[in-house]
Coordinates of C-alpha atoms in Angstrom, one line a residue:
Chain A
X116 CA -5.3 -22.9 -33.8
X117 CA -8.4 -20.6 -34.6
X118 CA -8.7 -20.7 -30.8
X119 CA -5.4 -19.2 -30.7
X120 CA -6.0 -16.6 -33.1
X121 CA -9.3 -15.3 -31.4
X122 CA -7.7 -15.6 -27.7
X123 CA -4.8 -13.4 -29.1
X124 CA -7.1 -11.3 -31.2
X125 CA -8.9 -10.8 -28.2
X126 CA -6.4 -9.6 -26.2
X127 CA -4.9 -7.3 -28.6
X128 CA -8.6 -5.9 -28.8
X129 CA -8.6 -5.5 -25.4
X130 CA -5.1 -3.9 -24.6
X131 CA -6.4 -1.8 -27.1
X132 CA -9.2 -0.6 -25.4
X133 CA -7.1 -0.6 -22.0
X134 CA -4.5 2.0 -23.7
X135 CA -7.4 4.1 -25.0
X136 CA -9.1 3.8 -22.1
X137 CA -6.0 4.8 -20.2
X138 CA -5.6 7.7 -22.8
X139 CA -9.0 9.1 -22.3
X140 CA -8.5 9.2 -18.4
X141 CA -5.0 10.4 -18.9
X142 CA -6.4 13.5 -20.9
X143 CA -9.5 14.2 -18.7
X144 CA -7.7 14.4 -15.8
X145 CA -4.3 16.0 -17.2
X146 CA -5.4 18.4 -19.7
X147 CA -2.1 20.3 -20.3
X148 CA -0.7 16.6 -21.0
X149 CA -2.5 16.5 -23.9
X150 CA -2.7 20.5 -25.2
X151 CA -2.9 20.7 -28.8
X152 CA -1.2 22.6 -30.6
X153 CA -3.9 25.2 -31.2
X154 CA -3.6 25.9 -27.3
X155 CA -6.5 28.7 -27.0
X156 CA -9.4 27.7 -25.2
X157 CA -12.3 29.7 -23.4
X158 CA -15.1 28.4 -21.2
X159 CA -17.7 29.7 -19.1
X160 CA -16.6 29.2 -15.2
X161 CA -18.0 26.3 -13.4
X162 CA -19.7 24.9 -16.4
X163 CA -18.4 23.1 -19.9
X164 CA -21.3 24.7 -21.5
X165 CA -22.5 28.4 -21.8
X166 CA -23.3 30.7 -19.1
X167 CA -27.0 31.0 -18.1
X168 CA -27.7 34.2 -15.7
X169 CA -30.9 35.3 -14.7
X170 CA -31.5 38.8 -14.4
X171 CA -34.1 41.8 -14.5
X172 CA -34.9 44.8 -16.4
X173 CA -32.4 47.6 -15.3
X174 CA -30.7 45.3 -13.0
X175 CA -26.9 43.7 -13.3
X176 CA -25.9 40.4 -13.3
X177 CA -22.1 39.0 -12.7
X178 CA -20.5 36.0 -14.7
X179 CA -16.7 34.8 -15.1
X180 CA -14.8 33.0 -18.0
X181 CA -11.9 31.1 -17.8
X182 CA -9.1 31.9 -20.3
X183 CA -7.0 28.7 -21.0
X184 CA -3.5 28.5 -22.7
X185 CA -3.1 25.1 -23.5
X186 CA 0.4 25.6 -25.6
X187 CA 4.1 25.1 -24.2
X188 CA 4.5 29.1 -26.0
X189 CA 3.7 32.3 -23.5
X190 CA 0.1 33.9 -25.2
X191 CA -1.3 37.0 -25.2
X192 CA -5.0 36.5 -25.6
X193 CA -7.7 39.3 -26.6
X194 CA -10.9 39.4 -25.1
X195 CA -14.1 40.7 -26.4
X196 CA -17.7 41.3 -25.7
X197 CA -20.3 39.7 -28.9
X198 CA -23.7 39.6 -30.1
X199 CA -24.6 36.6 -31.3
X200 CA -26.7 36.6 -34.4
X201 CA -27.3 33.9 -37.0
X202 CA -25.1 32.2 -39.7
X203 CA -26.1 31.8 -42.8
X204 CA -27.4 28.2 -42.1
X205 CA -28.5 28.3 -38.2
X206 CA -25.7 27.8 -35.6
X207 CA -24.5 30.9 -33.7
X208 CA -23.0 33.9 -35.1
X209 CA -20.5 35.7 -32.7
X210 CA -20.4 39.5 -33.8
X211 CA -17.8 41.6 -32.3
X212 CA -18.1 44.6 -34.6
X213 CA -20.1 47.0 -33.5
X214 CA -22.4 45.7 -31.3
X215 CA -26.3 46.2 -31.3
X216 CA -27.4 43.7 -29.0
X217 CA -27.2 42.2 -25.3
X218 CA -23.3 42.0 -26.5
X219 CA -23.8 46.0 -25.7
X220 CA -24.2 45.3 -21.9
X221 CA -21.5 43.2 -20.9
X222 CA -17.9 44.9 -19.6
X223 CA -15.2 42.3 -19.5
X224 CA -12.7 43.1 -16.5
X225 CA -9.5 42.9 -18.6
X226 CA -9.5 43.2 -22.6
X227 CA -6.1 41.4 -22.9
X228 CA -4.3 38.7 -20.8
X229 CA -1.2 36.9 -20.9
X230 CA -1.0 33.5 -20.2
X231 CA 2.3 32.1 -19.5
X232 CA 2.5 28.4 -21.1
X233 CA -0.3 25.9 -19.9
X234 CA -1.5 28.5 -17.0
X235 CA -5.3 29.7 -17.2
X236 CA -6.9 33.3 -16.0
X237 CA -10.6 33.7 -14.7
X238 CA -12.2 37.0 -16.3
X239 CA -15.3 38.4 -14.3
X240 CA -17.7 40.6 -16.6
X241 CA -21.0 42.2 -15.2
X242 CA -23.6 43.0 -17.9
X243 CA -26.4 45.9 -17.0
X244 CA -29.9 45.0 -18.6
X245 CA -31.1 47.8 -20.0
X246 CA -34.6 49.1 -17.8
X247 CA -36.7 49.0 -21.2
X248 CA -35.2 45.3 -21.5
X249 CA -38.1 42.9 -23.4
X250 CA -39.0 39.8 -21.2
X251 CA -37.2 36.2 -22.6
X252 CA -33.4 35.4 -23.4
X253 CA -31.4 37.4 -24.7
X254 CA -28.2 36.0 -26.2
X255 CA -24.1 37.9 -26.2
X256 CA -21.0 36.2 -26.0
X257 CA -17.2 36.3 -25.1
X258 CA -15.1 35.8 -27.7
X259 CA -11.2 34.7 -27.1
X260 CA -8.2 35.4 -30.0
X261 CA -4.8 34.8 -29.4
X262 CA -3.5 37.7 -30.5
X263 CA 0.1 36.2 -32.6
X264 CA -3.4 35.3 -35.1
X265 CA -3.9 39.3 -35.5
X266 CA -0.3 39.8 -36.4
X267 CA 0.1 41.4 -40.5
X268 CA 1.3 38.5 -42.5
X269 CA 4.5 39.0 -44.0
X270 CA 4.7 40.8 -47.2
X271 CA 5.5 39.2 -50.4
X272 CA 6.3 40.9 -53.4
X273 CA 4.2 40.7 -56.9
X274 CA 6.0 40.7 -60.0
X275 CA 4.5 42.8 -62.5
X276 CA 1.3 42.0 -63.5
X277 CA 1.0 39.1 -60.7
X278 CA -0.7 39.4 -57.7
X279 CA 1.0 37.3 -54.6
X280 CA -1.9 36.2 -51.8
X281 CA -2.2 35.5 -48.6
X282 CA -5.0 34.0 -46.7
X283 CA -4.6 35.0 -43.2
X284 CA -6.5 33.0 -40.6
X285 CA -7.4 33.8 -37.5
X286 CA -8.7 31.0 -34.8
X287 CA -11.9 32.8 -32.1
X288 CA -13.2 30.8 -29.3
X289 CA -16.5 31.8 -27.6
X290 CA -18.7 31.1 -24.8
X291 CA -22.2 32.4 -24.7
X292 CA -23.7 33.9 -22.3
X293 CA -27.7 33.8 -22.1
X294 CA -29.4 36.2 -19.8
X295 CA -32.8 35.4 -19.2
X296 CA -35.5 38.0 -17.9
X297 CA -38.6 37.5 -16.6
X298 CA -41.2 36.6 -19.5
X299 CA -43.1 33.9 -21.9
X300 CA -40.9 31.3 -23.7
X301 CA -42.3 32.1 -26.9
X302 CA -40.6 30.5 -30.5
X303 CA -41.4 30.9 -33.7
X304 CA -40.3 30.8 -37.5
X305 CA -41.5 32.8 -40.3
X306 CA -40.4 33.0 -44.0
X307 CA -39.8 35.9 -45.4
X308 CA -39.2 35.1 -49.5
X309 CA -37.0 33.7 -51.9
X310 CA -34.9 34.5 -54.4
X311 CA -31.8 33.7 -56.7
X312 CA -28.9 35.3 -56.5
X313 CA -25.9 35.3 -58.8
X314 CA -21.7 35.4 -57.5
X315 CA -19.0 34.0 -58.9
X316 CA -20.7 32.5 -61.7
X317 CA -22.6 30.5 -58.6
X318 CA -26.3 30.3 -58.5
X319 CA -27.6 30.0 -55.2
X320 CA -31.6 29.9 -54.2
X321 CA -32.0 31.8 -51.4
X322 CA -34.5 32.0 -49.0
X323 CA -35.2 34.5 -46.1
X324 CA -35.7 33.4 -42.2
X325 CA -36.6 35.2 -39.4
X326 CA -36.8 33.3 -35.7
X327 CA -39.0 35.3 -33.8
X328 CA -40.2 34.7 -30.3
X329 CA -38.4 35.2 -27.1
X330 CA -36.0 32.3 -26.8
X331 CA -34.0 30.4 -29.5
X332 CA -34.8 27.5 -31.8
X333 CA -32.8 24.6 -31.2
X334 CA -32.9 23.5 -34.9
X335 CA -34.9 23.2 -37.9
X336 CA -35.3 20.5 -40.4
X337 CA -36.3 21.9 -43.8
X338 CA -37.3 19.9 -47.0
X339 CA -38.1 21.6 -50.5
X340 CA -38.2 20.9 -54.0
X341 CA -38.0 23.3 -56.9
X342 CA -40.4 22.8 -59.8
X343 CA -40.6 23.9 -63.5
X344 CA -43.8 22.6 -65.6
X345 CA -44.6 20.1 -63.0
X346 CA -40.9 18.6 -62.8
X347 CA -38.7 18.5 -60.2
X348 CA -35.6 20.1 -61.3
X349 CA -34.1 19.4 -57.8
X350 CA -34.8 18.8 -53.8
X351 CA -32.8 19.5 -50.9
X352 CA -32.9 18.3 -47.0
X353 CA -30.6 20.0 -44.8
X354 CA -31.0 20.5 -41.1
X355 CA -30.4 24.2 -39.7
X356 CA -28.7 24.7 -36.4
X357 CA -29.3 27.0 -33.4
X358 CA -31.3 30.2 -34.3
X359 CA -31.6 33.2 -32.0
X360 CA -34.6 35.7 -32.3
X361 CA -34.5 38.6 -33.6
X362 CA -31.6 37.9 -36.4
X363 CA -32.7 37.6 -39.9
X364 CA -31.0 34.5 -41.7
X365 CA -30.4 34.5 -45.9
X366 CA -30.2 30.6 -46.2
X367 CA -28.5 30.0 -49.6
X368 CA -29.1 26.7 -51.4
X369 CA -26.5 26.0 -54.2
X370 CA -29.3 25.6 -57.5
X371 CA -27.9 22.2 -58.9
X372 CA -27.7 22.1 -63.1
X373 CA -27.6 25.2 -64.7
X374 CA -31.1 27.2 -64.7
X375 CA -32.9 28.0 -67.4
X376 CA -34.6 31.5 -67.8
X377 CA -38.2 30.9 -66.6
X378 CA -40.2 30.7 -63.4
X379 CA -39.9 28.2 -60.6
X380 CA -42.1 27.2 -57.7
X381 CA -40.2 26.3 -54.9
X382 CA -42.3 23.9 -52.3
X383 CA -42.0 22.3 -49.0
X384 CA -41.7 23.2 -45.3
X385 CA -39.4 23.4 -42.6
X386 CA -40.0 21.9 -38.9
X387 CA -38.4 24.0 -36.3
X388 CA -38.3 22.1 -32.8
X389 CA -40.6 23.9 -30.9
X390 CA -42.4 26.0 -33.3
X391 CA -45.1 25.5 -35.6
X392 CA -44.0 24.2 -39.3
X393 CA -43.3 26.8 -42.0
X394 CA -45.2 26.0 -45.4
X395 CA -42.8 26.9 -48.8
X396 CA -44.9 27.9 -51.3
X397 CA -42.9 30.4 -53.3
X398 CA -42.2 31.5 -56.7
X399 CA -38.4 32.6 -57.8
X400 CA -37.9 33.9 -61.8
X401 CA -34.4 33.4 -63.8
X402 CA -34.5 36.4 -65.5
X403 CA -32.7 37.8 -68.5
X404 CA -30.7 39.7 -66.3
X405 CA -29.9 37.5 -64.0
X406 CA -29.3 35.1 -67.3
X407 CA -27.0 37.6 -68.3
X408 CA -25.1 38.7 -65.0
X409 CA -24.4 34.6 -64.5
X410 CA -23.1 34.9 -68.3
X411 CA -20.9 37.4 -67.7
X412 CA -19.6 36.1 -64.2
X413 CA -18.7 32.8 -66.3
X414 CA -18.6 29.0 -65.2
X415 CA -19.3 27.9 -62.1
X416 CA -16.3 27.8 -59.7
X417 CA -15.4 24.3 -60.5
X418 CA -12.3 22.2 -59.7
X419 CA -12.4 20.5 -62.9
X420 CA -14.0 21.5 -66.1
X421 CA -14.5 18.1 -67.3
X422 CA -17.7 16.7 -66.4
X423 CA -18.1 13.5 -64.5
X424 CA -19.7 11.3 -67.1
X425 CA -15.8 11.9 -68.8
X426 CA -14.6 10.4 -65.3
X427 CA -16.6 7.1 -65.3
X428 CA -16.0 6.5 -69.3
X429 CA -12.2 7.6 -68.6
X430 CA -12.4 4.8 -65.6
X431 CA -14.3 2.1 -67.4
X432 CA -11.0 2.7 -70.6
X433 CA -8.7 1.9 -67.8
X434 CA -10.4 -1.3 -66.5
X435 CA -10.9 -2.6 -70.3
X436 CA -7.3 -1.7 -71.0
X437 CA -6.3 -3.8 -68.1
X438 CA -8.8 -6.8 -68.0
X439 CA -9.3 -7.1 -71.8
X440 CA -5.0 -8.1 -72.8
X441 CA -4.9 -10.0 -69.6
X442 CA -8.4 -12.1 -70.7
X443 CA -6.8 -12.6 -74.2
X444 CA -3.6 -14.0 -72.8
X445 CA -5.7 -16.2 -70.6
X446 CA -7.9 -17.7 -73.5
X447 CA -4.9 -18.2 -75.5
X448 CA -2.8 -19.9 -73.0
X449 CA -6.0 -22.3 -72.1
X450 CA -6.9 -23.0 -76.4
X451 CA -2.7 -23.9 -76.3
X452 CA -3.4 -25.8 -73.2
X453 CA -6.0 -28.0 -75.2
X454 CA -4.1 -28.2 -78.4
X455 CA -0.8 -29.6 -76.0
X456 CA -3.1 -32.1 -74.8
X457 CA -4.7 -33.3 -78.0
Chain B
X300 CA -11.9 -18.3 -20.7
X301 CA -14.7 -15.8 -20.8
X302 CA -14.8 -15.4 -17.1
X303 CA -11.0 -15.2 -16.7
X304 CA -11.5 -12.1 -19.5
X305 CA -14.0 -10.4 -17.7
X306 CA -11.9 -10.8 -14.4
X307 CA -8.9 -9.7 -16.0
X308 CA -11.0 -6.8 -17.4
X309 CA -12.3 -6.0 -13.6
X310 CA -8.7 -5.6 -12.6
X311 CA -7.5 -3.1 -15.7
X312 CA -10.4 -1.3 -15.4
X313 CA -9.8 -0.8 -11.5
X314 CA -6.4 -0.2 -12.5
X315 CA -7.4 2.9 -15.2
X316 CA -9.3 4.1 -12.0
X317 CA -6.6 4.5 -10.0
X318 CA -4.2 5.8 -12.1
X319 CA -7.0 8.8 -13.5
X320 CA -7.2 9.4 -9.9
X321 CA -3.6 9.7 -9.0
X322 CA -3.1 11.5 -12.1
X323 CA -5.6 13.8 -12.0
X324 CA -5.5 14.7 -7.7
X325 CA -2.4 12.9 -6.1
X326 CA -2.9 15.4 -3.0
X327 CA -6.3 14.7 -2.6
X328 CA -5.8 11.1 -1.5
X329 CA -7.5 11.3 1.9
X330 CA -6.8 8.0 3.9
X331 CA -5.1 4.6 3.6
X332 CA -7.2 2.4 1.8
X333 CA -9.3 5.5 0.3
X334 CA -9.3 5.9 -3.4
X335 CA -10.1 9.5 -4.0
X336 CA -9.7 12.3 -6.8
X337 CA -11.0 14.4 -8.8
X338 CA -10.8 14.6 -12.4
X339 CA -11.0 18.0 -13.9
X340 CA -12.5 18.9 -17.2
X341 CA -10.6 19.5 -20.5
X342 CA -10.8 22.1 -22.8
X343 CA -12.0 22.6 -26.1
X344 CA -9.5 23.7 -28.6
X345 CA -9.2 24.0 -32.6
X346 CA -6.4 23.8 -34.2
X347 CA -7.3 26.0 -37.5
X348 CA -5.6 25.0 -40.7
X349 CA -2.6 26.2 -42.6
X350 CA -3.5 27.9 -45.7
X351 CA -0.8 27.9 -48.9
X352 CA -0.1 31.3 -50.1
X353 CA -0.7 31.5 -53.9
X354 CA 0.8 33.9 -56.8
X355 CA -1.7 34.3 -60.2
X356 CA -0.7 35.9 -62.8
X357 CA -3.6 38.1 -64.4
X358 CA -5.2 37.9 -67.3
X359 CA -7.8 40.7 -67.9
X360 CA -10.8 38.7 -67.4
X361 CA -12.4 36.8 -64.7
X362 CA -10.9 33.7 -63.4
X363 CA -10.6 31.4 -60.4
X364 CA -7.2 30.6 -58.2
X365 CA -7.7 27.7 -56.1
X366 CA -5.9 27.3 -53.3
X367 CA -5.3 24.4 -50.7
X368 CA -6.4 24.7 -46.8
X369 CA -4.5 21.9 -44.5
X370 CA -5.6 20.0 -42.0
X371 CA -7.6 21.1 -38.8
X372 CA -8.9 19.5 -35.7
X373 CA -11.3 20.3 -33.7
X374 CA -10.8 18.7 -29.6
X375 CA -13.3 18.7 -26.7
X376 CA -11.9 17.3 -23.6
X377 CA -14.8 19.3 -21.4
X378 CA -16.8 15.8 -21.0
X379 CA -19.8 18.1 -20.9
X380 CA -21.5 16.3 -23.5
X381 CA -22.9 20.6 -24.7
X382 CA -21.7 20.2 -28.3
X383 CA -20.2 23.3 -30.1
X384 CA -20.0 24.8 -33.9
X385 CA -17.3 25.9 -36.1
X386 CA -18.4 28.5 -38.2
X387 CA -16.3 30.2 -40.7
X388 CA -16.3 33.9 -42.3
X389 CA -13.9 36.0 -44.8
X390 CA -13.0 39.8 -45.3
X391 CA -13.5 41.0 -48.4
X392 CA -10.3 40.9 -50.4
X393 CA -7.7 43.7 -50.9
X394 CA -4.8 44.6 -53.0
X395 CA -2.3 46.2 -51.4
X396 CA -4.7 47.4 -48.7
X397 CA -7.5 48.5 -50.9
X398 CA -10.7 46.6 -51.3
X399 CA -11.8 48.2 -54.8
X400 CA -8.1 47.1 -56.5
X401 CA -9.1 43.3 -55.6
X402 CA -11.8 44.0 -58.7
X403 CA -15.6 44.2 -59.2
X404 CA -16.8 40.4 -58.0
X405 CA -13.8 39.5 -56.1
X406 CA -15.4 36.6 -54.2
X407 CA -13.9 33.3 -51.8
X408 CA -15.5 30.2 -51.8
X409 CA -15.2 27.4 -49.6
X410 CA -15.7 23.5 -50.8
X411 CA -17.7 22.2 -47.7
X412 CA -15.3 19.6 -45.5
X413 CA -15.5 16.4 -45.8
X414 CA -16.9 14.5 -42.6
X415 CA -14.2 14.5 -39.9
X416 CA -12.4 11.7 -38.7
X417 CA -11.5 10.4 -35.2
X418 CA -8.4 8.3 -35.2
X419 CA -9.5 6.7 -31.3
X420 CA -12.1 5.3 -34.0
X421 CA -14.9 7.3 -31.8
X422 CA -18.5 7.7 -33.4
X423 CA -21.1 10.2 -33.3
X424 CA -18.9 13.4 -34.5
X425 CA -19.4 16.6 -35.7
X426 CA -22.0 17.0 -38.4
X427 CA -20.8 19.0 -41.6
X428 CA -23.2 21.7 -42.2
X429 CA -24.3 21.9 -45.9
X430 CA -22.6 20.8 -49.3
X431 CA -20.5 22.2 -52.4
X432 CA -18.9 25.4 -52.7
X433 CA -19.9 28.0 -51.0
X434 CA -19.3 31.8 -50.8
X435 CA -18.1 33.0 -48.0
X436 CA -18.6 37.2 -46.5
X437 CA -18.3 38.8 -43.7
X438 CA -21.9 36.6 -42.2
X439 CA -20.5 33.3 -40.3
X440 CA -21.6 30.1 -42.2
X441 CA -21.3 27.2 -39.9
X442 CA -19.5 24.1 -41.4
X443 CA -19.7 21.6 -38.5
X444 CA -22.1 21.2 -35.7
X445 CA -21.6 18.7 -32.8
X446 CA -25.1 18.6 -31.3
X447 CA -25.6 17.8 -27.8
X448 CA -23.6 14.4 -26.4
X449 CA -21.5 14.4 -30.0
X450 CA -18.5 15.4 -31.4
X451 CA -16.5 14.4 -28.0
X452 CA -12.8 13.6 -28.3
X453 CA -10.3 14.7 -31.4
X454 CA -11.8 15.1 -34.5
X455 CA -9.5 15.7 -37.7
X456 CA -10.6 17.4 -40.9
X457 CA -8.6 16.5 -43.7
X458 CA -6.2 18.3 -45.5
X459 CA -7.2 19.1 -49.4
X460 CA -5.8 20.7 -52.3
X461 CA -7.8 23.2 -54.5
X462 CA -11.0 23.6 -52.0
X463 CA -10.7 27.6 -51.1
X464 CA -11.2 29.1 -54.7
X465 CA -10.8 32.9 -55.3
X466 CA -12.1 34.6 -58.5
X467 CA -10.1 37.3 -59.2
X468 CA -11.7 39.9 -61.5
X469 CA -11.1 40.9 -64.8
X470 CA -10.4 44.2 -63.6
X471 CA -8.6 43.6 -60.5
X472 CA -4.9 45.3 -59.9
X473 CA -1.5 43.4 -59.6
X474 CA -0.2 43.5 -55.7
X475 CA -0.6 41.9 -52.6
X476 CA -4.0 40.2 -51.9
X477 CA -5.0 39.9 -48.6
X478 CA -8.0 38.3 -47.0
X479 CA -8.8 36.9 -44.0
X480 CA -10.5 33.8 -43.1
X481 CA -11.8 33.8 -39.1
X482 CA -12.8 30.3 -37.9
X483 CA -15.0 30.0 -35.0
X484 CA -15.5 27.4 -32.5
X485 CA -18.2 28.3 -30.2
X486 CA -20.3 26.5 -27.1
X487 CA -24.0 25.4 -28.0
X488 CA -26.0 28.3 -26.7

C-alpha cells in the first residue's frame, strides 16, 4: 500500500518535472509562445547580456540592439540614448534626460519603431569617443518604451475641494553598452559624509558614496551601527549593487524608532568587491531644527497607527477567547463524566 | 523499480529533446536519423503593475493617501544566466499640470516588495533591494537585483493594498494629481 502511494507519488513528481521540463524547452525555443503580456523587450545583438565594445580616444565604434515585441497588439516603441549613473542603493541608473556622459556619444539609427505583433527590429547605433576620452570603461545605455505607456492618462474630474489622482506608469527596458578604452582597471570607494535628512515625517540616515576608479564595482556589502552614549540604537546590513565611477550615490537608511535630539556616531565599513574597505566613522546631530521640521512634517508614513505590541495582545485576546470556553466545556464535560461514573 | 524509473526518465528526457528541437528549428533537421536545432534565446520582459487611481478629499493639513499597486512580473527567457535590475523612480507631483499646487512636501513613497515568487517553484530569484518605505524622486532606487546565474524564469511580485503612500500637503490645491512612476528593468552592466 505505502508502496503504492510512493510509486504513484513518484510518478506524479515526475510527470511534473516532464511537463515543466517540457514548458521550459517549449518557451526557450518558442519565445512568442510564451510573450507576456508586458511584450517590450530590448537586448544587445548576439548577446543576452550588455554590449561590450572596445574602442579609442577619438575613434567610433558600431553596436546593434534588437527591439522585440513580444505582444499579440501592433507597438510603437521609442528608442533612446542613456547615461547610466547610480541609484540610490547601487544597481544602474539609466538617465535619458539630458545627457552628460558616454550616453552623449551614441546616435541610434531610428528613434521610433513599430513592431507589428511578435516581430522584432535590429537598431545599429555608432558611438564617437571623444579624442580627450580618459582611459577605462565608460558606461551609456539604450533605453526601450513602448510608447501607448507615454500616452496622457485620462482625465478625471475633482469635486470641489477633492483632488482625483492618477499614478501613471511607464515600463523602460535597457541594455548597456560598456565602451572600454585603452587604460588601467582601477576601482575604488570613498565616503564622502553623513547626514539625516527629514521628508514626509520620514527620517532617513544618509550617507554619501562616490565610486571612483576607471571601471565599475560589482557590489558592496556594508555594515554599520549607530551609537548614542555607548548604545546601539540600531544596525543595518544591506548589500549595494553595481556602481559606476564617476556618479555620486546618497544611500538613505530608514533611522528605526524615533530619534531623539542629540549626537550619534555612526560606525562600521563597507567591502566593495574589488576595492579596498571603507572605514565609517562618522558623527550625524538631530538638531532642534531638524526636531522641529520632523514635528511639523507629522508621523511617519505608516499603514497603521496602532503599534504592533496592540497586534500581538489583540492576537493573544482572540486565542484566549477561543481556547479558554472551549477548555471550560472540556473540564466540565470530563468532572460530569466522573460524577456519571461514580 | 528504480532502474525501470530512470529508463523511463532516459526516454522522456530524449523525448523533451526532440520536441525543443522540432519546436524550436523544424527546417533545420539536416539528415534522416540526425537530430538537429537550434534553440533560440528568450527575452526578458516586465510586466509593470496596475496602479488604482485614488480621490482624497483635503483637509488643510498634511496627510497621507495610500494607494494600492498590483501585481507585476518580471520574465527572463535569455538563458544567459547575466542577471538584470528593476529600478523604480517618480516625477514630482502636479495638480492640474503644476508642480507648486501639489503643495510644499508633496512626497511618494514606496513600501519595499515583498520577495518574489516563482510558481514553476524555481529558486535563486531576484533579491529585493532594501526595506520599509521609501521616498521615491526623480534618482532610480533599485528594488530587485537578480545577480549573475539568478532570477531566471517568471518571477511574480505580489499585488498589495495601501503600499504607494502619497502625502498630500496642507497647502496643496484641489484638481487633478498626476505623477508618474517609471519602472526599469535593465541588463547587469
Amino acid at each position: 500500500m505505502r508502496d503504492g502511494l510512493l510509486a504513484s507519488h513518484r510518478s506524479r513528481r515526475l510527470a511534473g518535472a516532464v511537463a515543466a521540463a517540457l514548458a521550459v524547452a517549449l518557451v526557450a525555443a518558442a519565445p512568442a509562445a510564451a510573450a507576456p503580456s508586458g511584450g517590450l523587450s530590448i537586448a544587445a545583438e548576439g548577446t543576452g547580456g550588455g554590449l561590450r565594445l572596445d574602442g579609442e580616444p577619438g575613434g567610433m565604434v558600431r553596436g546593434a540592439v534588437r527591439v522585440s515585441n513580444l505582444s499579440r497588439r501592433a507597438m510603437t516603441v521609442r528608442l533612446q540614448a542613456a547615461d547610466i549613473g547610480n541609484a540610490a542603493n547601487g544597481g544602474a541608473d539609466f538617465r535619458t534626460g539630458t545627457l552628460a556622459r558616454a550616453g552623449r556619444w551614441l546616435t541610434l539609427s531610428a528613434n521610433e519603431v513599430r513592431l507589428a505583433p511578435r516581430s522584432s527590429r535590429r537598431v545599429g547605433f555608432t558611438a564617437r569617443v571623444p579624442a580627450g576620452a580618459a582611459g577605462g570603461s565608460h558606461y551609456a545605455g539604450v533605453v526601450a518604451i513602448d510608447a501607448a505607456d507615454l500616452a496622457p492618462p485620462p482625465a478625471r474630474k475633482a469635486a470641489e475641494g477633492e483632488q482625483t489622482g492618477t499614478i501613471q506608469r511607464i515600463n523602460r527596458m535597457a541594455v548597456p553598452v560598456s565602451i572600454r578604452l585603452p587604460g588601467p582597471v582601477r576601482r575604488s570607494l570613498a565616503l564622502s559624509g553623513a547626514a539625516l535628512d527629514v521628508r514626509a515625517g520620514q527620517t532617513t540616515l544618509r550617507l554619501g558614496l562616490r565610486p571612483g576608479g576607471t571601471a565599475f564595482l560589482p557590489g558592496a556589502r556594508i555594515r554599520l551601527r549607530v551609537v548614542r552614549d555607548g548604545r546601539t540604537v540600531f544596525g543595518h546590513r544591506a548589500g549595494l549593487g553595481q556602481m559606476v565611477p564617476g556618479s555620486a550615490i546618497d544611500y538613505g537608511i530608514p533611522w528605526r524608532g524615533r530619534p531623539t535630539e542629540g549626537e550619534y556616531r555612526i560606525v562600521g565599513e563597507i567591502r566593495p568587491e574589488g576595492a579596498p574597505v571603507v572605514r565609517i566613522d562618522e558623527r550625524v546631530a538631530f538638531t532642534p531644527e531638524i526636531a522641529e521640521r520632523l514635528e511639523r512634517e507629522g508621523v511617519a508614513v505608516t499603514r497603521s497607527a496602532i503599534p504592533s505590541w496592540i497586534w500581538i495582545v489583540l492576537a493573544a485576546a482572540a486565542v484566549l477567547i477561543v481556547v479558554a470556553p472551549l477548555t471550560a466545556w472540556k473540564l466540565a464535560r470530563r468532572s460530569g463524566t466522573l460524577v456519571t461514573s461514580r | 523499480m528504480s532502474t525501470f524509473t530512470f529508463r523511463r526518465a532516459g526516454r522522456l528526457a530524449a523525448g523533451i529533446a526532440l520536441t525543443s528541437a522540432l519546436v524550436a528549428a523544424p527546417s533545420a533537421l539536416a539528415a534522416p536519423g540526425d537530430v538537429d536545432g537550434e534553440i533560440d534565446p528568450g527575452a526578458l520582459t516586465t510586466v509593470t503593475p496596475t496602479i488604482a487611481p485614488f480621490t482624497d478629499t483635503l483637509t488643510g493639513v498634511a496627510h497621507d493617501k495610500a494607494t494600492d499597486i498590483g501585481a507585476w512580473s518580471v520574465t527572463d527567457a535569455r538563458g544567459s544566466e547575466v542577471g538584470y535590475t528593476v529600478t523604480v523612480s517618480a516625477t514630482a507631483p502636479t495638480i492640474n499640470g503644476v508642480a507648486a499646487d501639489a503643495g510644499t512636501g508633496a512626497t511618494v513613497s514606496l513600501e519595499t516588495p515583498a520577495a518574489p515568487t516563482s510558481a514553476e517553484g524555481l529558486v535563486a530569484g531576484p533579491e529585493v533591494s532594501g526595506s520599509g518605505m521609501r521616498l521615491l524622486d526623480a534618482d532610480a532606487e533599485t528594488i530587485a537585483t537578480a545577480q549573475i546565474e539568478n532570477g531566471m524564469g517568471q518571477w511574480d511580485f505580489a499585488a498589495d493594498t495601501g503600499n504607494l503612500v502619497l502625502r498630500i500637503p496642507g497647502d496643496a490645491k484641489p484638481g487633478t494629481y498626476l505623477s508618474t512612476l517609471t519602472f526599469t528593468t535593465g541588463v547587469l552592466l
